């Protein structure tokens, strides 16, 4: 580079623009935008505040007290909310004997009614189940304890009492199911019969024994 | 680069603080005021021993102890009992809530299955009571002894488990150890069917 080059004003290719024009063009440009801390527009603040108020009302209205009470059936029944189906509504439907059997009885007496050899008596061809309706109702209501001979085999165990957990309708349904399944054919049992037996034996606190039921 | 470093860290700190207050502090304060429901009894000594067996054998890996409300799963339809509340766990330290349900929830197993015989047979070999069960057997909770005669067993006062012959080695009889009896006592004691009105 010689001195001569530096002193020459810059010429563009068409030799029409000089350095002053270029400066003017540059001055017309707005500065490069930069990110920074801009104030949000006022309407955005309004939306935010409205949302915060709405959230507060929503939590106050639907948050319960952030406690477990809202999930409890009894509490729900009291406040008549429809958040949960109450147990009373579930019980209004007539129980299905097979469903009750699979829920409560299958564990021991097995789904085929054969029981577990040496431990839990079968229900198939069981004279205790298929005889007088009162006997199986008593067993289900208050349980059974001690040695009992079922279909030629002796069992010595404990059957729990289910009277506290099952309603009259459920006991009637499940006994009717057991008395008419797996080749059994005995008459069905009505909820009224169960209610009758339950009332007559309401003072009982211990399990039955085979000897007591035979009487 | 226009990050305001102190502001950035203040934001991180505020996030952590709000999360801690909302997820730890407030629930902790709420739970600290919970009292046991009237229907809940403290564990007996035997049940506490059984609870330690429950922990030792890892039951928690496949069984939960928390029942959920309608709308949060099928727990109610499965007859697993009313939704659990904080008070139900008053005597549980640590709580054995569990996170997996490879097997059923056990929060109310004592109400669903109150038979001691059933639990003992089931622990010795689940297939003996529940065909197709995938639960592992726990034979080390039991002793296999030579079956001399019923009189000998009665004289020793052993708890004989009435397992079906097909699951028992020839000429042997299954005796429950103290661990098995304790665990069964604990399981039968898992009964939270008492009513809770939510006012604890």
Tab-separated table of C-alpha atoms in Angstrom:
chain	number	residue	atom	x	y	z
A	1	UNK	CA	0.000	0.000	0.000
A	2	UNK	CA	1.352	3.423	-1.013
A	3	UNK	CA	0.359	6.845	0.356
A	4	UNK	CA	-1.339	7.596	-2.861
A	5	UNK	CA	-3.854	4.789	-2.300
A	6	UNK	CA	-4.893	6.066	1.091
A	7	UNK	CA	-5.550	9.642	-0.041
A	8	UNK	CA	-7.719	8.531	-2.900
A	9	UNK	CA	-11.392	8.735	-1.904
A	10	UNK	CA	-13.080	5.414	-2.229
A	11	UNK	CA	-14.795	4.843	-5.505
A	12	UNK	CA	-17.350	2.191	-6.102
A	13	UNK	CA	-17.204	0.005	-9.131
A	14	UNK	CA	-19.402	2.281	-11.222
A	15	UNK	CA	-17.468	5.307	-9.917
A	16	UNK	CA	-20.786	7.013	-9.032
A	17	UNK	CA	-20.897	6.749	-5.253
A	18	UNK	CA	-18.435	8.365	-3.013
A	19	UNK	CA	-17.748	7.875	0.652
A	20	UNK	CA	-20.316	10.544	1.689
A	21	UNK	CA	-23.152	8.674	0.038
A	22	UNK	CA	-22.150	5.547	1.830
A	23	UNK	CA	-22.196	7.365	5.150
A	24	UNK	CA	-25.613	8.747	4.451
A	25	UNK	CA	-26.874	5.268	3.745
A	26	UNK	CA	-25.355	4.022	6.930
A	27	UNK	CA	-26.955	6.857	8.941
A	28	UNK	CA	-30.388	6.028	7.553
A	29	UNK	CA	-30.144	2.531	9.061
A	30	UNK	CA	-31.856	1.931	12.404
A	31	UNK	CA	-29.619	0.363	15.014
A	32	UNK	CA	-29.479	-3.438	15.297
A	33	UNK	CA	-32.194	-4.631	17.674
A	34	UNK	CA	-30.861	-6.119	20.902
A	35	UNK	CA	-32.506	-8.322	23.485
A	36	UNK	CA	-32.948	-6.651	26.794
A	37	UNK	CA	-35.300	-6.267	29.749
A	38	UNK	CA	-38.398	-4.862	28.062
A	39	UNK	CA	-41.464	-3.822	30.013
A	40	UNK	CA	-44.361	-6.150	29.183
A	41	UNK	CA	-47.393	-4.422	27.735
A	42	UNK	CA	-50.047	-3.370	30.267
A	43	UNK	CA	-52.657	-5.801	28.908
A	44	UNK	CA	-50.337	-8.707	29.642
A	45	UNK	CA	-50.198	-7.671	33.284
A	46	UNK	CA	-53.989	-7.550	33.326
A	47	UNK	CA	-54.183	-11.085	31.940
A	48	UNK	CA	-51.647	-12.338	34.487
A	49	UNK	CA	-53.503	-10.807	37.416
A	50	UNK	CA	-56.826	-12.172	36.174
A	51	UNK	CA	-55.280	-15.635	35.841
A	52	UNK	CA	-53.846	-15.475	39.360
A	53	UNK	CA	-57.236	-14.484	40.752
A	54	UNK	CA	-58.946	-17.237	38.812
A	55	UNK	CA	-56.411	-19.800	40.048
A	56	UNK	CA	-56.957	-18.682	43.609
A	57	UNK	CA	-60.716	-18.996	43.320
A	58	UNK	CA	-60.359	-22.365	41.571
A	59	UNK	CA	-58.115	-23.813	44.276
A	60	UNK	CA	-60.352	-22.414	46.976
A	61	UNK	CA	-63.440	-23.880	45.378
A	62	UNK	CA	-62.132	-27.290	44.254
A	63	UNK	CA	-58.990	-27.849	46.327
A	64	UNK	CA	-60.755	-29.186	49.392
A	65	UNK	CA	-58.356	-28.407	52.198
A	66	UNK	CA	-55.561	-30.287	50.440
A	67	UNK	CA	-56.416	-33.096	52.826
A	68	UNK	CA	-57.554	-36.687	52.337
A	69	UNK	CA	-61.171	-36.003	53.325
A	70	UNK	CA	-62.344	-35.269	49.809
A	71	UNK	CA	-61.589	-38.848	48.778
A	72	UNK	CA	-63.521	-40.505	51.567
A	73	UNK	CA	-66.852	-42.002	50.659
A	74	UNK	CA	-68.542	-41.159	53.944
A	75	UNK	CA	-67.469	-37.540	53.719
A	76	UNK	CA	-68.685	-37.367	50.160
A	77	UNK	CA	-72.061	-38.746	51.142
A	78	UNK	CA	-72.363	-36.071	53.787
A	79	UNK	CA	-71.584	-33.223	51.454
A	80	UNK	CA	-73.602	-34.799	48.642
A	81	UNK	CA	-70.827	-34.193	46.142
A	82	UNK	CA	-70.778	-36.426	43.096
A	83	UNK	CA	-67.008	-36.696	42.953
A	84	UNK	CA	-67.129	-40.329	44.023
A	85	UNK	CA	-69.764	-42.994	43.629
A	86	UNK	CA	-71.043	-43.699	47.113
A	87	UNK	CA	-71.042	-47.225	48.494
A	88	UNK	CA	-74.808	-47.043	48.851
A	89	UNK	CA	-75.152	-46.563	45.114
A	90	UNK	CA	-72.919	-49.528	44.437
A	91	UNK	CA	-74.933	-51.692	46.810
A	92	UNK	CA	-78.214	-50.745	45.176
A	93	UNK	CA	-77.371	-52.937	42.224
A	94	UNK	CA	-78.400	-56.513	42.913
A	95	UNK	CA	-75.278	-58.534	43.678
A	96	UNK	CA	-74.107	-61.142	41.225
A	97	UNK	CA	-73.485	-64.457	42.977
A	98	UNK	CA	-70.623	-65.465	40.722
A	99	UNK	CA	-68.921	-62.116	41.257
A	100	UNK	CA	-69.240	-62.373	45.044
A	101	UNK	CA	-67.966	-65.966	44.943
A	102	UNK	CA	-64.899	-65.011	42.900
A	103	UNK	CA	-64.203	-62.083	45.204
A	104	UNK	CA	-64.652	-63.759	48.573
A	105	UNK	CA	-64.784	-67.553	48.369
A	106	UNK	CA	-62.462	-68.547	45.514
A	107	UNK	CA	-59.311	-68.130	47.589
A	108	UNK	CA	-60.132	-71.205	49.675
A	109	UNK	CA	-62.940	-73.131	47.991
A	110	UNK	CA	-61.391	-72.564	44.521
A	111	UNK	CA	-63.164	-71.469	41.390
A	112	UNK	CA	-64.271	-75.013	40.606
A	113	UNK	CA	-65.757	-75.505	44.078
A	114	UNK	CA	-63.412	-78.409	44.814
A	115	UNK	CA	-61.639	-76.757	47.726
A	116	UNK	CA	-58.064	-77.666	48.647
A	117	UNK	CA	-57.600	-81.310	49.688
A	118	UNK	CA	-56.678	-81.580	53.334
A	119	UNK	CA	-57.248	-77.894	54.022
A	120	UNK	CA	-60.470	-76.415	52.670
A	121	UNK	CA	-63.621	-78.499	52.117
A	122	UNK	CA	-65.215	-78.826	48.681
A	123	UNK	CA	-68.585	-77.294	47.928
A	124	UNK	CA	-69.371	-79.829	45.211
A	125	UNK	CA	-71.696	-82.508	46.637
A	126	UNK	CA	-71.288	-81.005	50.105
A	127	UNK	CA	-74.172	-82.131	52.299
A	128	UNK	CA	-73.641	-79.031	54.455
A	129	UNK	CA	-74.236	-76.697	51.519
A	130	UNK	CA	-76.919	-78.603	49.676
A	131	UNK	CA	-79.116	-79.583	52.624
A	132	UNK	CA	-81.348	-77.266	54.604
A	133	UNK	CA	-80.770	-73.633	53.612
A	134	UNK	CA	-80.240	-72.540	57.188
A	135	UNK	CA	-76.975	-74.470	57.630
A	136	UNK	CA	-74.896	-72.766	54.900
A	137	UNK	CA	-76.339	-69.359	55.859
A	138	UNK	CA	-75.190	-69.885	59.445
A	139	UNK	CA	-71.733	-70.985	58.306
A	140	UNK	CA	-71.274	-67.949	56.077
A	141	UNK	CA	-72.619	-65.555	58.722
A	142	UNK	CA	-70.538	-66.721	61.680
A	143	UNK	CA	-67.846	-69.023	60.331
A	144	UNK	CA	-67.057	-72.600	61.270
A	145	UNK	CA	-64.406	-74.153	63.446
A	146	UNK	CA	-63.174	-77.627	64.249
A	147	UNK	CA	-63.461	-81.043	62.674
A	148	UNK	CA	-66.111	-81.478	60.000
A	149	UNK	CA	-66.781	-84.323	57.601
A	150	UNK	CA	-67.545	-83.192	54.060
A	151	UNK	CA	-68.219	-85.621	51.212
A	152	UNK	CA	-66.332	-88.425	52.921
A	153	UNK	CA	-63.242	-86.465	54.015
A	154	UNK	CA	-62.545	-84.901	57.376
A	155	UNK	CA	-61.322	-81.326	57.563
A	156	UNK	CA	-60.104	-79.534	60.640
A	157	UNK	CA	-59.714	-75.834	60.096
A	158	UNK	CA	-61.324	-72.476	60.610
A	159	UNK	CA	-63.660	-70.719	58.248
A	160	UNK	CA	-63.892	-66.975	58.980
A	161	UNK	CA	-67.184	-65.233	59.627
A	162	UNK	CA	-68.415	-63.117	56.716
A	163	UNK	CA	-71.613	-61.751	58.231
A	164	UNK	CA	-70.013	-58.414	58.946
A	165	UNK	CA	-68.716	-57.939	55.418
A	166	UNK	CA	-71.490	-59.334	53.235
A	167	UNK	CA	-75.033	-58.046	53.005
A	168	UNK	CA	-78.066	-60.338	53.113
A	169	UNK	CA	-78.474	-59.948	49.351
A	170	UNK	CA	-74.838	-60.884	48.718
A	171	UNK	CA	-75.011	-63.972	50.944
A	172	UNK	CA	-78.239	-65.066	49.279
A	173	UNK	CA	-76.748	-64.530	45.827
A	174	UNK	CA	-73.490	-66.330	46.529
A	175	UNK	CA	-75.168	-69.305	48.222
A	176	UNK	CA	-77.661	-69.584	45.374
A	177	UNK	CA	-74.717	-69.556	42.964
A	178	UNK	CA	-72.825	-72.239	44.898
A	179	UNK	CA	-75.906	-74.419	45.300
A	180	UNK	CA	-76.543	-74.416	41.553
A	181	UNK	CA	-73.010	-74.609	40.101
A	182	UNK	CA	-70.488	-77.353	39.309
A	183	UNK	CA	-73.246	-79.943	39.093
A	184	UNK	CA	-74.924	-78.932	42.350
A	185	UNK	CA	-78.667	-78.520	42.142
A	186	UNK	CA	-80.315	-77.226	45.278
A	187	UNK	CA	-83.031	-74.642	45.744
A	188	UNK	CA	-82.144	-70.975	45.681
A	189	UNK	CA	-81.958	-68.883	48.830
A	190	UNK	CA	-83.737	-65.561	49.196
A	191	UNK	CA	-82.354	-62.485	50.982
A	192	UNK	CA	-85.346	-62.627	53.332
A	193	UNK	CA	-84.287	-66.090	54.519
A	194	UNK	CA	-80.773	-64.798	55.192
A	195	UNK	CA	-82.164	-61.796	57.042
A	196	UNK	CA	-84.332	-64.091	59.136
A	197	UNK	CA	-81.407	-66.340	60.102
A	198	UNK	CA	-79.193	-63.305	60.760
A	199	UNK	CA	-81.753	-61.829	63.150
A	200	UNK	CA	-82.263	-65.121	64.985
A	201	UNK	CA	-78.509	-65.658	65.460
A	202	UNK	CA	-77.545	-62.024	65.986
A	203	UNK	CA	-76.257	-62.639	69.529
A	204	UNK	CA	-73.652	-65.156	68.352
A	205	UNK	CA	-70.005	-64.130	68.648
A	206	UNK	CA	-68.147	-67.412	68.067
A	207	UNK	CA	-67.799	-69.726	65.098
A	208	UNK	CA	-70.153	-72.674	64.700
A	209	UNK	CA	-68.970	-76.212	65.155
A	210	UNK	CA	-70.139	-79.140	63.071
A	211	UNK	CA	-71.862	-80.646	66.108
A	212	UNK	CA	-73.948	-77.521	66.726
A	213	UNK	CA	-75.120	-77.369	63.126
A	214	UNK	CA	-76.138	-81.024	63.051
A	215	UNK	CA	-78.622	-80.531	65.882
B	1	UNK	CA	-24.413	-12.304	26.662
B	2	UNK	CA	-26.729	-10.344	28.887
B	3	UNK	CA	-27.582	-13.013	31.560
B	4	UNK	CA	-27.779	-11.386	34.929
B	5	UNK	CA	-25.948	-14.016	36.977
B	6	UNK	CA	-27.337	-13.086	40.442
B	7	UNK	CA	-30.865	-12.884	39.028
B	8	UNK	CA	-30.456	-16.302	37.432
B	9	UNK	CA	-29.449	-17.883	40.700
B	10	UNK	CA	-32.240	-16.108	42.546
B	11	UNK	CA	-34.657	-17.705	40.083
B	12	UNK	CA	-33.190	-21.162	40.682
B	13	UNK	CA	-33.367	-20.615	44.429
B	14	UNK	CA	-36.966	-19.384	44.276
B	15	UNK	CA	-37.994	-22.437	42.242
B	16	UNK	CA	-36.422	-24.830	44.721
B	17	UNK	CA	-37.864	-22.941	47.656
B	18	UNK	CA	-41.417	-22.939	46.296
B	19	UNK	CA	-41.161	-26.641	45.466
B	20	UNK	CA	-39.861	-27.466	48.936
B	21	UNK	CA	-42.585	-25.472	50.674
B	22	UNK	CA	-45.337	-26.981	48.533
B	23	UNK	CA	-44.159	-30.575	48.469
B	24	UNK	CA	-42.420	-30.998	51.822
B	25	UNK	CA	-43.150	-28.301	54.351
B	26	UNK	CA	-46.925	-27.871	54.015
B	27	UNK	CA	-47.739	-31.618	53.761
B	28	UNK	CA	-45.399	-32.250	56.669
B	29	UNK	CA	-47.223	-29.702	58.810
B	30	UNK	CA	-50.576	-31.172	57.784
B	31	UNK	CA	-49.552	-34.747	58.555
B	32	UNK	CA	-47.998	-33.789	61.877
B	33	UNK	CA	-51.474	-32.938	63.190
B	34	UNK	CA	-52.994	-36.294	62.189
B	35	UNK	CA	-54.195	-38.579	64.976
B	36	UNK	CA	-54.930	-42.303	64.682
B	37	UNK	CA	-58.570	-43.128	63.877
B	38	UNK	CA	-60.648	-44.734	66.633
B	39	UNK	CA	-60.750	-48.074	64.842
B	40	UNK	CA	-56.977	-48.372	64.472
B	41	UNK	CA	-55.145	-50.425	67.082
B	42	UNK	CA	-51.384	-50.368	67.632
B	43	UNK	CA	-49.526	-53.442	66.418
B	44	UNK	CA	-49.026	-56.261	68.871
B	45	UNK	CA	-45.518	-57.489	69.529
B	46	UNK	CA	-46.103	-60.521	67.321
B	47	UNK	CA	-47.441	-58.351	64.501
B	48	UNK	CA	-44.374	-56.124	64.732
B	49	UNK	CA	-42.146	-59.186	64.437
B	50	UNK	CA	-44.224	-60.233	61.447
B	51	UNK	CA	-43.808	-56.766	59.995
B	52	UNK	CA	-40.044	-57.149	60.143
B	53	UNK	CA	-40.394	-60.474	58.306
B	54	UNK	CA	-42.555	-58.678	55.731
B	55	UNK	CA	-39.755	-56.157	55.252
B	56	UNK	CA	-37.021	-58.791	55.264
B	57	UNK	CA	-38.682	-60.981	52.637
B	58	UNK	CA	-39.280	-57.981	50.371
B	59	UNK	CA	-43.059	-58.281	50.157
B	60	UNK	CA	-43.136	-54.540	49.415
B	61	UNK	CA	-41.588	-55.124	46.000
B	62	UNK	CA	-44.792	-56.726	44.700
B	63	UNK	CA	-47.466	-55.595	47.161
B	64	UNK	CA	-48.641	-52.074	47.926
B	65	UNK	CA	-50.466	-50.985	51.063
B	66	UNK	CA	-52.453	-48.029	49.780
B	67	UNK	CA	-55.967	-48.105	48.408
B	68	UNK	CA	-57.061	-45.408	46.042
B	69	UNK	CA	-60.373	-43.625	45.530
B	70	UNK	CA	-62.776	-44.195	42.678
B	71	UNK	CA	-61.373	-42.529	39.599
B	72	UNK	CA	-57.771	-43.364	40.436
B	73	UNK	CA	-57.851	-47.017	39.425
B	74	UNK	CA	-59.995	-50.079	40.023
B	75	UNK	CA	-59.172	-50.504	43.716
B	76	UNK	CA	-62.764	-50.025	44.834
B	77	UNK	CA	-64.140	-52.479	42.289
B	78	UNK	CA	-61.540	-55.020	43.377
B	79	UNK	CA	-62.917	-54.831	46.898
B	80	UNK	CA	-59.616	-53.635	48.316
B	81	UNK	CA	-61.327	-51.341	50.793
B	82	UNK	CA	-62.039	-47.659	51.220
B	83	UNK	CA	-59.350	-45.158	50.185
B	84	UNK	CA	-56.568	-44.950	52.744
B	85	UNK	CA	-56.018	-41.762	54.749
B	86	UNK	CA	-52.874	-40.501	56.543
B	87	UNK	CA	-54.215	-41.581	59.942
B	88	UNK	CA	-54.271	-45.211	58.810
B	89	UNK	CA	-50.473	-45.178	58.818
B	90	UNK	CA	-50.099	-43.644	62.267
B	91	UNK	CA	-48.272	-46.660	63.713
B	92	UNK	CA	-46.293	-47.464	60.548
B	93	UNK	CA	-42.694	-46.342	60.741
B	94	UNK	CA	-41.494	-46.582	58.075
B	95	UNK	CA	-44.670	-46.748	56.021
B	96	UNK	CA	-44.758	-49.712	53.656
B	97	UNK	CA	-46.812	-47.980	50.968
B	98	UNK	CA	-45.114	-49.816	48.126
B	99	UNK	CA	-45.085	-48.729	44.530
B	100	UNK	CA	-45.580	-51.985	42.623
B	101	UNK	CA	-48.639	-54.171	42.279
B	102	UNK	CA	-47.340	-57.355	40.795
B	103	UNK	CA	-49.627	-58.903	43.407
B	104	UNK	CA	-52.765	-57.428	44.960
B	105	UNK	CA	-52.833	-54.583	47.457
B	106	UNK	CA	-52.566	-55.879	51.037
B	107	UNK	CA	-53.952	-52.904	52.948
B	108	UNK	CA	-57.068	-54.884	53.905
B	109	UNK	CA	-55.893	-58.454	53.352
B	110	UNK	CA	-56.881	-59.291	56.931
B	111	UNK	CA	-60.501	-58.486	56.101
B	112	UNK	CA	-60.503	-60.200	52.720
B	113	UNK	CA	-58.696	-63.321	53.884
B	114	UNK	CA	-58.839	-63.844	57.657
B	115	UNK	CA	-57.932	-67.563	57.470
B	116	UNK	CA	-54.623	-68.406	59.127
B	117	UNK	CA	-54.471	-71.792	57.369
B	118	UNK	CA	-54.851	-70.128	53.988
B	119	UNK	CA	-52.014	-67.686	54.590
B	120	UNK	CA	-49.651	-70.410	55.811
B	121	UNK	CA	-50.367	-72.708	52.859
B	122	UNK	CA	-50.092	-69.775	50.497
B	123	UNK	CA	-46.716	-68.706	51.893
B	124	UNK	CA	-45.368	-72.258	51.688
B	125	UNK	CA	-46.444	-72.568	48.071
B	126	UNK	CA	-48.828	-70.034	46.493
B	127	UNK	CA	-49.855	-72.552	43.836
B	128	UNK	CA	-51.400	-74.732	46.551
B	129	UNK	CA	-54.183	-72.223	47.129
B	130	UNK	CA	-54.110	-70.065	44.017
B	131	UNK	CA	-53.618	-71.963	40.763
B	132	UNK	CA	-51.533	-69.964	38.303
B	133	UNK	CA	-50.122	-67.603	40.920
B	134	UNK	CA	-46.732	-66.121	40.053
B	135	UNK	CA	-45.774	-65.410	43.651
B	136	UNK	CA	-42.562	-67.098	44.720
B	137	UNK	CA	-42.779	-69.776	47.416
B	138	UNK	CA	-41.207	-69.080	50.815
B	139	UNK	CA	-40.278	-72.582	52.022
B	140	UNK	CA	-37.594	-71.240	54.373
B	141	UNK	CA	-40.352	-69.942	56.621
B	142	UNK	CA	-41.315	-73.576	57.257
B	143	UNK	CA	-39.734	-76.815	58.457
B	144	UNK	CA	-40.200	-80.142	56.709
B	145	UNK	CA	-40.261	-82.889	59.276
B	146	UNK	CA	-40.680	-86.627	59.003
B	147	UNK	CA	-44.267	-87.508	59.688
B	148	UNK	CA	-44.084	-90.177	62.407
B	149	UNK	CA	-47.637	-89.881	63.630
B	150	UNK	CA	-50.236	-87.313	64.557
B	151	UNK	CA	-49.675	-88.062	68.239
B	152	UNK	CA	-46.012	-87.052	67.983
B	153	UNK	CA	-46.976	-83.796	66.283
B	154	UNK	CA	-49.620	-83.049	68.877
B	155	UNK	CA	-47.183	-83.774	71.707
B	156	UNK	CA	-44.655	-81.346	70.284
B	157	UNK	CA	-47.273	-78.644	69.863
B	158	UNK	CA	-46.098	-77.787	66.349
B	159	UNK	CA	-48.300	-75.793	64.007
B	160	UNK	CA	-48.933	-78.204	61.152
B	161	UNK	CA	-49.745	-76.538	57.844
B	162	UNK	CA	-52.364	-78.513	55.911
B	163	UNK	CA	-50.686	-78.322	52.502
B	164	UNK	CA	-52.026	-80.631	49.799
B	165	UNK	CA	-49.987	-83.831	49.499
B	166	UNK	CA	-48.890	-83.044	45.933
B	167	UNK	CA	-46.782	-80.125	47.191
B	168	UNK	CA	-45.256	-81.926	50.161
B	169	UNK	CA	-42.252	-84.258	49.900
B	170	UNK	CA	-43.114	-87.904	50.503
B	171	UNK	CA	-43.552	-88.833	54.155
B	172	UNK	CA	-42.948	-85.283	55.371
B	173	UNK	CA	-45.144	-82.824	57.175
B	174	UNK	CA	-44.886	-79.036	56.969
B	175	UNK	CA	-44.372	-77.157	60.232
B	176	UNK	CA	-44.695	-73.372	60.405
B	177	UNK	CA	-41.757	-71.563	61.989
B	178	UNK	CA	-42.272	-68.626	64.321
B	179	UNK	CA	-41.437	-66.289	61.409
B	180	UNK	CA	-44.312	-67.690	59.337
B	181	UNK	CA	-46.736	-67.414	62.252
B	182	UNK	CA	-45.627	-63.831	62.960
B	183	UNK	CA	-45.954	-62.811	59.316
B	184	UNK	CA	-49.408	-64.403	59.157
B	185	UNK	CA	-50.437	-62.560	62.314
B	186	UNK	CA	-49.274	-59.314	60.728
B	187	UNK	CA	-51.136	-60.020	57.481
B	188	UNK	CA	-54.361	-60.949	59.260
B	189	UNK	CA	-53.971	-57.767	61.305
B	190	UNK	CA	-53.892	-55.643	58.140
B	191	UNK	CA	-57.507	-54.589	58.388
B	192	UNK	CA	-58.330	-50.945	57.829
B	193	UNK	CA	-62.026	-51.350	57.142
B	194	UNK	CA	-63.086	-49.221	60.119
B	195	UNK	CA	-64.996	-46.093	59.068
B	196	UNK	CA	-63.198	-42.777	58.844
B	197	UNK	CA	-65.291	-39.646	58.603
B	198	UNK	CA	-62.403	-37.488	57.498
B	199	UNK	CA	-62.362	-35.496	60.727
B	200	UNK	CA	-59.093	-36.594	62.231
